[in-house]
PDB file of C-alpha atoms in Angstrom:
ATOM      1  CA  UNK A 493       0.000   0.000   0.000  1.00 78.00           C
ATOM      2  CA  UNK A 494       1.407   3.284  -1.412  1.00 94.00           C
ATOM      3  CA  UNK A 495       0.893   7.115  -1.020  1.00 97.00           C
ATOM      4  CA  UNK A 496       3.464   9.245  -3.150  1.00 97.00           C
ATOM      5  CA  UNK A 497       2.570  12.517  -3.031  1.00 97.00           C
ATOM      6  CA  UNK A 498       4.310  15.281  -5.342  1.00 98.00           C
ATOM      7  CA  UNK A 499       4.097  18.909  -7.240  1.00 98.00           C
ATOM      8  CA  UNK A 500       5.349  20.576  -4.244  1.00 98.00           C
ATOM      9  CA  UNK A 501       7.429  23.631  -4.699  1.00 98.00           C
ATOM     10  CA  UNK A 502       8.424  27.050  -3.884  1.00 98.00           C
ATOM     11  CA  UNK A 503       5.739  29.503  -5.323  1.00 98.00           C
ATOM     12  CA  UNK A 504       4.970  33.549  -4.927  1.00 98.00           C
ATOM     13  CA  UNK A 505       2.151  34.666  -3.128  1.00 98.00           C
ATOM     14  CA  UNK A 506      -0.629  34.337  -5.460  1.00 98.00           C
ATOM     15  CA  UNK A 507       0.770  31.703  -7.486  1.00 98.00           C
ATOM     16  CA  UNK A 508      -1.026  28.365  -8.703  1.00 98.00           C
ATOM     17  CA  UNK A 509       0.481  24.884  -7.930  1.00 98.00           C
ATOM     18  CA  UNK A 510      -1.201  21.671  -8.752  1.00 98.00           C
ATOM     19  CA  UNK A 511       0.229  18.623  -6.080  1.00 98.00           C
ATOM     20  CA  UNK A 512      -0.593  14.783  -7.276  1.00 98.00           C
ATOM     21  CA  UNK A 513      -1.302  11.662  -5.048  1.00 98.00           C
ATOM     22  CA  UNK A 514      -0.640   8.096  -6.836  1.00 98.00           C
ATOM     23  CA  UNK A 515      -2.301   5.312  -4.956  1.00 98.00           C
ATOM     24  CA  UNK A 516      -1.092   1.766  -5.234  1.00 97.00           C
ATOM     25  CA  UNK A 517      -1.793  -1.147  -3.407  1.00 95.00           C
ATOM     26  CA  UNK A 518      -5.601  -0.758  -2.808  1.00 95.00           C
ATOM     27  CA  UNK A 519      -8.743  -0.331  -4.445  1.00 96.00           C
ATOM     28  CA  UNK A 520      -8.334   3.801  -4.692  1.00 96.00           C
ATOM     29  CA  UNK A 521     -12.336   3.742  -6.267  1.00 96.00           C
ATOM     30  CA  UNK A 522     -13.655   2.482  -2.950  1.00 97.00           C
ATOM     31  CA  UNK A 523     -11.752   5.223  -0.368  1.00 97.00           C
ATOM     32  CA  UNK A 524     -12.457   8.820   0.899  1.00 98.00           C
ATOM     33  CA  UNK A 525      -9.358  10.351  -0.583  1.00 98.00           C
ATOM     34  CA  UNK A 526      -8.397  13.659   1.863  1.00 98.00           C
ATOM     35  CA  UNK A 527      -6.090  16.181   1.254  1.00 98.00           C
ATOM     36  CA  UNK A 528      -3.885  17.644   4.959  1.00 98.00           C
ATOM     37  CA  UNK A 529      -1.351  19.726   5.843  1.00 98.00           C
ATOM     38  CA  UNK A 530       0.729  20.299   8.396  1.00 98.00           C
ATOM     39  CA  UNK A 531       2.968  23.999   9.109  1.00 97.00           C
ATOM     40  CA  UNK A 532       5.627  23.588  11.383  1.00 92.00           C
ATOM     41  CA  UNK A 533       5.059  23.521  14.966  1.00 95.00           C
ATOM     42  CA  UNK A 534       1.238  22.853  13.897  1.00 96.00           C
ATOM     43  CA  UNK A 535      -1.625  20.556  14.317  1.00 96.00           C
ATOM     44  CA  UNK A 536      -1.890  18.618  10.625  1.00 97.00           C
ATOM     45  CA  UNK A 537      -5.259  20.399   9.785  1.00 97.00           C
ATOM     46  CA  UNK A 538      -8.021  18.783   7.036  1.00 98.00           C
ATOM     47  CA  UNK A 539      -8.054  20.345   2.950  1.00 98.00           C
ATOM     48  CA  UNK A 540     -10.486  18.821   1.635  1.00 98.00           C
ATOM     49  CA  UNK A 541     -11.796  15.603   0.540  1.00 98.00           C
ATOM     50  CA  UNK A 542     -13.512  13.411  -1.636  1.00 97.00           C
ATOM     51  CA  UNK A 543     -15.838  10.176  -1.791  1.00 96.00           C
ATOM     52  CA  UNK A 544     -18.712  11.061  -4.519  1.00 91.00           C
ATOM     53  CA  UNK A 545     -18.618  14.743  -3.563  1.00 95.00           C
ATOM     54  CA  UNK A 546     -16.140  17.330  -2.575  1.00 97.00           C
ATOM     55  CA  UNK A 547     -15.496  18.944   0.988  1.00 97.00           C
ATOM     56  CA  UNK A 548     -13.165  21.751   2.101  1.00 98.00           C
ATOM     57  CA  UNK A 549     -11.806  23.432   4.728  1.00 97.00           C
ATOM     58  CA  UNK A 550     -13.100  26.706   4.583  1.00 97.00           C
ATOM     59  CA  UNK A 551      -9.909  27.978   4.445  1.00 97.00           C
ATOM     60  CA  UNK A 552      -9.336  26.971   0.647  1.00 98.00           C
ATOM     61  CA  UNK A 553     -12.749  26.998  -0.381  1.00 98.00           C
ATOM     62  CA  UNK A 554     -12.856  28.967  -3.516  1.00 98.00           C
ATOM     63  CA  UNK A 555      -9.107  28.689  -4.257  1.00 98.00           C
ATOM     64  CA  UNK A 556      -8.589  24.803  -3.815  1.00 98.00           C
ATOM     65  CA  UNK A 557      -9.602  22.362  -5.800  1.00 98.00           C
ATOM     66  CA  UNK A 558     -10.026  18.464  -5.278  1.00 98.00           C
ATOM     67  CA  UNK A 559     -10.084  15.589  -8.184  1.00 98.00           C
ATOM     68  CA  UNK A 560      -9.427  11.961  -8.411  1.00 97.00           C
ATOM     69  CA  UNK A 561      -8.884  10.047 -11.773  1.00 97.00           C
ATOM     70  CA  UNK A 562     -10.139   6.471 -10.489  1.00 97.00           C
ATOM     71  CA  UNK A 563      -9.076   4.413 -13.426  1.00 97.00           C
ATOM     72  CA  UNK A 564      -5.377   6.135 -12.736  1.00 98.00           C
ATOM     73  CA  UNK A 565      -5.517   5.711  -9.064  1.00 98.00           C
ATOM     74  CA  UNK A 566      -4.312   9.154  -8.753  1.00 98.00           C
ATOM     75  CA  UNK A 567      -5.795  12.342  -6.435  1.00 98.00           C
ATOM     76  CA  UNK A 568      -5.296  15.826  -7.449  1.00 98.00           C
ATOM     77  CA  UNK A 569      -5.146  19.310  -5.458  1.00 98.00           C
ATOM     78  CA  UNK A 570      -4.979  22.283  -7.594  1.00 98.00           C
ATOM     79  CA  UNK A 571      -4.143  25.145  -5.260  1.00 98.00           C
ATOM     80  CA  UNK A 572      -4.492  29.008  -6.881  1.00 98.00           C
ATOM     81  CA  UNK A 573      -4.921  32.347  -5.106  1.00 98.00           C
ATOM     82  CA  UNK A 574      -1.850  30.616  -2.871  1.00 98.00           C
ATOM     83  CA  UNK A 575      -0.954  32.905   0.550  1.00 98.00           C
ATOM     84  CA  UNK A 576       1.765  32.391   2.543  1.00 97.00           C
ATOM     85  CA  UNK A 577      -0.208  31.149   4.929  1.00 97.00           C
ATOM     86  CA  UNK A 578      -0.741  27.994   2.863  1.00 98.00           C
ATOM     87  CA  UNK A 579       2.978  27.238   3.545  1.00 98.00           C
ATOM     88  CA  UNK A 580       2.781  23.078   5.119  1.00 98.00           C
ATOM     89  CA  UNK A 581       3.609  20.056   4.210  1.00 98.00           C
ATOM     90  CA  UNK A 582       0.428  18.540   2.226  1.00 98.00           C
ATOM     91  CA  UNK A 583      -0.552  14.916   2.776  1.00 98.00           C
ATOM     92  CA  UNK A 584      -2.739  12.570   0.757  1.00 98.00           C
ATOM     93  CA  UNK A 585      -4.401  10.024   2.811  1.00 98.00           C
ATOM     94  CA  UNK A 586      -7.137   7.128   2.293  1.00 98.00           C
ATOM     95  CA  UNK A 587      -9.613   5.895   4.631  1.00 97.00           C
ATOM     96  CA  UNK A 588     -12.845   3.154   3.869  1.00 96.00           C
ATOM     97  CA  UNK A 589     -14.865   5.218   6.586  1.00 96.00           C
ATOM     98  CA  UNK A 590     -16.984   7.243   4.450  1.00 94.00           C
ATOM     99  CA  UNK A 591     -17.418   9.475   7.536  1.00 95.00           C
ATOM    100  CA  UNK A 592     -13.682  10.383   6.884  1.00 96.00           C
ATOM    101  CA  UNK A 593     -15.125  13.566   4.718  1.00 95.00           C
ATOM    102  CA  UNK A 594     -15.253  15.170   7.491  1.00 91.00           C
ATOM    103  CA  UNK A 595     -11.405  15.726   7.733  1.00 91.00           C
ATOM    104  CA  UNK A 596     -10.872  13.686  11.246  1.00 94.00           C
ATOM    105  CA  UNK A 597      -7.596  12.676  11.069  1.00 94.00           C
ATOM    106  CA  UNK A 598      -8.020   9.746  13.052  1.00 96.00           C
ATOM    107  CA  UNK A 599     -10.456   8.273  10.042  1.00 96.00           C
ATOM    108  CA  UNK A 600      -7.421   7.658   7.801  1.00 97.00           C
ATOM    109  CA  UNK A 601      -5.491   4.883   7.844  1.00 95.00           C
ATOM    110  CA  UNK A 602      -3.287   5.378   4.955  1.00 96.00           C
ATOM    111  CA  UNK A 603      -0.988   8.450   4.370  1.00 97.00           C
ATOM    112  CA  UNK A 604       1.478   9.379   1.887  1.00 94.00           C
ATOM    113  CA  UNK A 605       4.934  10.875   2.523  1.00 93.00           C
ATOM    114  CA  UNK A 606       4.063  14.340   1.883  1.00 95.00           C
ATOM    115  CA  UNK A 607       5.538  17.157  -0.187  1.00 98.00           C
ATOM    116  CA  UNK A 608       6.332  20.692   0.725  1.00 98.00           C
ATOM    117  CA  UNK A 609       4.545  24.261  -0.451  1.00 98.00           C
ATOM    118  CA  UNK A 610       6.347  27.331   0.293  1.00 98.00           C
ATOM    119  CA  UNK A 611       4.351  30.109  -0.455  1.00 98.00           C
ATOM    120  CA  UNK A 612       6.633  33.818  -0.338  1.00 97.00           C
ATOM    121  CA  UNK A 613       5.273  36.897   0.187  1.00 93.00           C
TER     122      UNK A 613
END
């Protein structure tokens, strides 16, 4: 069972940056895929997430987007409008608890590695 997160970068305030989560290992069609992130010294705090429809924190809504391509196995978060505030390590993660959409951390049993977003000012 596999998580590899990547797209993670060093972008300017405002930038766009798209981050990609390949799943292996599991039947990716039948999971909530989620989206966290953690800044340093910080809680890891819920993105978003998906299983039929879409949920975000309301911290991205309108600037972050979540998609999964199930006959890739891969999960997608485009990130635009980015603030420095957005700066964290982003996870991918997979849980069969549908109730997982609602960004509890404890629902997932399956993380990636994660990947870094530096957003400058």
């Amino acid at each position: 069972v596999q998580l590899q997160a990547s797209g993670g970068g060093v972008v300017q305030a405002g930038d766009s940056l798209k981050l990609s989560c390949v799943a292996s290992g599991f039947q990716f069609n039948r999971y909530v895929m989620g989206w966290f992130r953690q800044a340093p010294g910080q809680e890891r705090d819920f993105v978003g997430a998906t299983y039929g429809q879409t949920y975000y924190a309301d911290s991205v809504k309108g600037r972050f987007t979540i998609a999964r391509d199930n006959a890739k196995n891969i999960l997608y978060l485009e990130m635009n409008s980015l603030k420095p505030e957005d700066t964290a390590v982003y996870y991918c993660a997979a849980s069969l608890d549908p109730r997982a959409v609602s960004g509890s951390t404890r629902r997932y049993n399956k993380w990636g590695q994660g990947t870094l977003v530096t957003v400058s000012s």
